[in-house]
Amino acid sequence: DLVDVVALNDAIEELAGLDDREAKVVEMKYFAGLDVAEIAGVLGVSTRTVEGDWKHARAWLRVKLGADRGMNPQRYAQIKEI
């Protein structure tokens, strides 16, 4: 299924309010097509950090876009701990 680009953009903006770096990881991976090593270089973090950010951001976006329902900050914190 194709993701609605407007909905994705809105979700990324909302994610940026919770975790700006994760939102940047999504933008660089999804829109710019950068790989993990390239993103790590741009952000000045380890590849492991980028992989964790990507994992958490994907989980958050799946819930946000898949169910079209918001996620409260406590639930987001729980997902980040996975």
Short mmCIF file of N, CA and C in Angstrom, two decimals:
data_model
loop_
_atom_site.label_atom_id
_atom_site.label_comp_id
_atom_site.label_asym_id
_atom_site.label_seq_id
_atom_site.Cartn_x
_atom_site.Cartn_y
_atom_site.Cartn_z
N ASP A 1 0.83 -1.19 0.00
CA ASP A 1 0.00 0.00 0.00
C ASP A 1 0.87 1.25 0.00
N LEU A 2 0.44 2.22 -0.76
CA LEU A 2 1.15 3.50 -0.78
C LEU A 2 0.71 4.34 0.40
N VAL A 3 1.68 4.94 1.03
CA VAL A 3 1.40 5.82 2.17
C VAL A 3 1.00 7.18 1.63
N ASP A 4 -0.05 7.75 2.18
CA ASP A 4 -0.47 9.10 1.83
C ASP A 4 0.64 10.05 2.26
N VAL A 5 1.25 10.74 1.29
CA VAL A 5 2.40 11.59 1.57
C VAL A 5 2.04 12.73 2.51
N VAL A 6 0.86 13.26 2.39
CA VAL A 6 0.43 14.35 3.28
C VAL A 6 0.30 13.82 4.71
N ALA A 7 -0.32 12.66 4.86
CA ALA A 7 -0.46 12.07 6.19
C ALA A 7 0.90 11.74 6.77
N LEU A 8 1.81 11.23 5.94
CA LEU A 8 3.15 10.91 6.40
C LEU A 8 3.87 12.18 6.85
N ASN A 9 3.77 13.23 6.07
CA ASN A 9 4.41 14.49 6.44
C ASN A 9 3.86 15.02 7.76
N ASP A 10 2.54 14.97 7.92
CA ASP A 10 1.92 15.42 9.18
C ASP A 10 2.41 14.58 10.36
N ALA A 11 2.52 13.28 10.14
CA ALA A 11 2.98 12.38 11.21
C ALA A 11 4.44 12.67 11.56
N ILE A 12 5.27 12.92 10.55
CA ILE A 12 6.68 13.23 10.81
C ILE A 12 6.81 14.54 11.58
N GLU A 13 5.99 15.52 11.24
CA GLU A 13 6.00 16.78 11.99
C GLU A 13 5.62 16.55 13.45
N GLU A 14 4.63 15.71 13.67
CA GLU A 14 4.23 15.39 15.03
C GLU A 14 5.34 14.63 15.76
N LEU A 15 5.98 13.70 15.05
CA LEU A 15 7.09 12.96 15.63
C LEU A 15 8.23 13.90 16.01
N ALA A 16 8.48 14.90 15.19
CA ALA A 16 9.54 15.86 15.48
C ALA A 16 9.31 16.57 16.81
N GLY A 17 8.04 16.76 17.16
CA GLY A 17 7.73 17.36 18.45
C GLY A 17 8.06 16.45 19.62
N LEU A 18 8.11 15.16 19.36
CA LEU A 18 8.44 14.18 20.39
C LEU A 18 9.93 13.83 20.38
N ASP A 19 10.49 13.68 19.18
CA ASP A 19 11.90 13.33 19.05
C ASP A 19 12.39 13.83 17.69
N ASP A 20 13.03 14.99 17.71
CA ASP A 20 13.46 15.63 16.47
C ASP A 20 14.44 14.78 15.68
N ARG A 21 15.37 14.11 16.36
CA ARG A 21 16.36 13.31 15.65
C ARG A 21 15.70 12.14 14.92
N GLU A 22 14.74 11.50 15.57
CA GLU A 22 14.05 10.39 14.90
C GLU A 22 13.33 10.89 13.65
N ALA A 23 12.73 12.05 13.74
CA ALA A 23 12.05 12.61 12.56
C ALA A 23 13.05 12.87 11.44
N LYS A 24 14.23 13.36 11.80
CA LYS A 24 15.26 13.60 10.78
C LYS A 24 15.72 12.28 10.15
N VAL A 25 15.85 11.24 10.95
CA VAL A 25 16.23 9.93 10.42
C VAL A 25 15.20 9.46 9.39
N VAL A 26 13.92 9.59 9.72
CA VAL A 26 12.87 9.18 8.78
C VAL A 26 12.96 9.99 7.50
N GLU A 27 13.10 11.30 7.62
CA GLU A 27 13.18 12.15 6.42
C GLU A 27 14.36 11.77 5.54
N MET A 28 15.52 11.56 6.17
CA MET A 28 16.71 11.24 5.38
C MET A 28 16.62 9.86 4.74
N LYS A 29 16.06 8.91 5.44
CA LYS A 29 15.95 7.54 4.92
C LYS A 29 14.83 7.46 3.87
N TYR A 30 13.66 8.00 4.20
CA TYR A 30 12.50 7.84 3.34
C TYR A 30 12.53 8.77 2.12
N PHE A 31 12.84 10.04 2.37
CA PHE A 31 12.76 11.02 1.28
C PHE A 31 14.08 11.20 0.53
N ALA A 32 15.21 11.12 1.24
CA ALA A 32 16.50 11.34 0.58
C ALA A 32 17.16 10.04 0.17
N GLY A 33 16.68 8.91 0.70
CA GLY A 33 17.24 7.61 0.32
C GLY A 33 18.62 7.33 0.89
N LEU A 34 18.99 8.02 1.96
CA LEU A 34 20.30 7.78 2.57
C LEU A 34 20.28 6.45 3.33
N ASP A 35 21.45 5.81 3.40
CA ASP A 35 21.54 4.59 4.19
C ASP A 35 21.94 4.95 5.62
N VAL A 36 21.97 3.94 6.47
CA VAL A 36 22.22 4.15 7.90
C VAL A 36 23.56 4.85 8.14
N ALA A 37 24.61 4.41 7.46
CA ALA A 37 25.93 5.01 7.64
C ALA A 37 25.94 6.49 7.22
N GLU A 38 25.27 6.79 6.12
CA GLU A 38 25.21 8.18 5.65
C GLU A 38 24.45 9.06 6.66
N ILE A 39 23.34 8.54 7.15
CA ILE A 39 22.56 9.30 8.14
C ILE A 39 23.38 9.53 9.40
N ALA A 40 24.08 8.49 9.85
CA ALA A 40 24.92 8.62 11.05
C ALA A 40 25.96 9.72 10.85
N GLY A 41 26.57 9.77 9.67
CA GLY A 41 27.56 10.80 9.38
C GLY A 41 26.97 12.19 9.40
N VAL A 42 25.79 12.35 8.81
CA VAL A 42 25.14 13.66 8.78
C VAL A 42 24.77 14.12 10.19
N LEU A 43 24.24 13.20 10.99
CA LEU A 43 23.79 13.56 12.34
C LEU A 43 24.90 13.54 13.39
N GLY A 44 26.04 12.96 13.04
CA GLY A 44 27.14 12.89 13.99
C GLY A 44 26.89 11.91 15.13
N VAL A 45 26.20 10.81 14.81
CA VAL A 45 25.91 9.77 15.80
C VAL A 45 26.37 8.43 15.24
N SER A 46 26.30 7.40 16.07
CA SER A 46 26.70 6.06 15.62
C SER A 46 25.62 5.43 14.73
N THR A 47 26.03 4.43 13.96
CA THR A 47 25.05 3.71 13.14
C THR A 47 24.05 2.99 14.04
N ARG A 48 24.51 2.53 15.17
CA ARG A 48 23.61 1.85 16.11
C ARG A 48 22.51 2.81 16.61
N THR A 49 22.87 4.05 16.85
CA THR A 49 21.88 5.06 17.26
C THR A 49 20.86 5.28 16.16
N VAL A 50 21.33 5.38 14.92
CA VAL A 50 20.42 5.58 13.79
C VAL A 50 19.49 4.37 13.66
N GLU A 51 20.03 3.17 13.79
CA GLU A 51 19.20 1.97 13.69
C GLU A 51 18.13 1.96 14.76
N GLY A 52 18.47 2.35 15.98
CA GLY A 52 17.49 2.42 17.06
C GLY A 52 16.44 3.49 16.80
N ASP A 53 16.89 4.65 16.34
CA ASP A 53 15.94 5.73 16.02
C ASP A 53 14.98 5.29 14.92
N TRP A 54 15.50 4.61 13.89
CA TRP A 54 14.67 4.15 12.78
C TRP A 54 13.64 3.14 13.27
N LYS A 55 14.08 2.22 14.13
CA LYS A 55 13.18 1.21 14.68
C LYS A 55 12.04 1.86 15.47
N HIS A 56 12.39 2.79 16.33
CA HIS A 56 11.38 3.45 17.15
C HIS A 56 10.44 4.31 16.31
N ALA A 57 11.02 5.05 15.37
CA ALA A 57 10.20 5.92 14.52
C ALA A 57 9.24 5.10 13.67
N ARG A 58 9.72 3.98 13.13
CA ARG A 58 8.83 3.11 12.33
C ARG A 58 7.67 2.59 13.16
N ALA A 59 7.96 2.17 14.39
CA ALA A 59 6.90 1.66 15.27
C ALA A 59 5.87 2.76 15.53
N TRP A 60 6.35 3.94 15.82
CA TRP A 60 5.44 5.06 16.09
C TRP A 60 4.60 5.40 14.85
N LEU A 61 5.26 5.45 13.70
CA LEU A 61 4.55 5.78 12.46
C LEU A 61 3.55 4.70 12.07
N ARG A 62 3.88 3.45 12.33
CA ARG A 62 2.93 2.36 12.03
C ARG A 62 1.63 2.57 12.79
N VAL A 63 1.75 2.88 14.05
CA VAL A 63 0.56 3.11 14.87
C VAL A 63 -0.17 4.36 14.39
N LYS A 64 0.58 5.42 14.20
CA LYS A 64 -0.02 6.71 13.83
C LYS A 64 -0.72 6.63 12.47
N LEU A 65 -0.06 6.04 11.50
CA LEU A 65 -0.62 6.01 10.14
C LEU A 65 -1.54 4.82 9.92
N GLY A 66 -1.19 3.70 10.51
CA GLY A 66 -1.96 2.49 10.29
C GLY A 66 -3.34 2.53 10.90
N ALA A 67 -3.43 3.07 12.08
CA ALA A 67 -4.71 3.07 12.78
C ALA A 67 -5.38 4.44 12.74
N ASP A 68 -4.64 5.45 12.20
CA ASP A 68 -5.17 6.80 12.13
C ASP A 68 -5.66 7.27 13.50
N ARG A 69 -4.86 6.98 14.51
CA ARG A 69 -5.20 7.45 15.84
C ARG A 69 -3.93 7.95 16.50
N GLY A 70 -4.08 8.88 17.39
CA GLY A 70 -2.93 9.47 18.04
C GLY A 70 -2.33 8.54 19.08
N MET A 71 -1.13 8.88 19.48
CA MET A 71 -0.45 8.12 20.52
C MET A 71 -0.05 9.09 21.61
N ASN A 72 -0.45 8.78 22.83
CA ASN A 72 -0.08 9.68 23.90
C ASN A 72 1.41 9.53 24.24
N PRO A 73 2.00 10.52 24.88
CA PRO A 73 3.44 10.49 25.16
C PRO A 73 3.87 9.28 25.99
N GLN A 74 3.02 8.79 26.88
CA GLN A 74 3.40 7.62 27.68
C GLN A 74 3.56 6.39 26.79
N ARG A 75 2.66 6.22 25.84
CA ARG A 75 2.74 5.07 24.93
C ARG A 75 3.99 5.18 24.05
N TYR A 76 4.29 6.39 23.61
CA TYR A 76 5.49 6.61 22.80
C TYR A 76 6.73 6.22 23.60
N ALA A 77 6.77 6.61 24.86
CA ALA A 77 7.91 6.27 25.72
C ALA A 77 8.04 4.76 25.86
N GLN A 78 6.91 4.05 25.95
CA GLN A 78 6.95 2.59 26.07
C GLN A 78 7.53 1.98 24.79
N ILE A 79 7.14 2.47 23.64
CA ILE A 79 7.66 1.94 22.37
C ILE A 79 9.15 2.20 22.26
N LYS A 80 9.62 3.37 22.71
CA LYS A 80 11.04 3.67 22.65
C LYS A 80 11.87 2.70 23.47
N GLU A 81 11.28 2.10 24.49
CA GLU A 81 12.01 1.18 25.36
C GLU A 81 12.15 -0.21 24.76
N ILE A 82 11.44 -0.51 23.69
CA ILE A 82 11.47 -1.84 23.07
C ILE A 82 12.85 -2.11 22.49
#
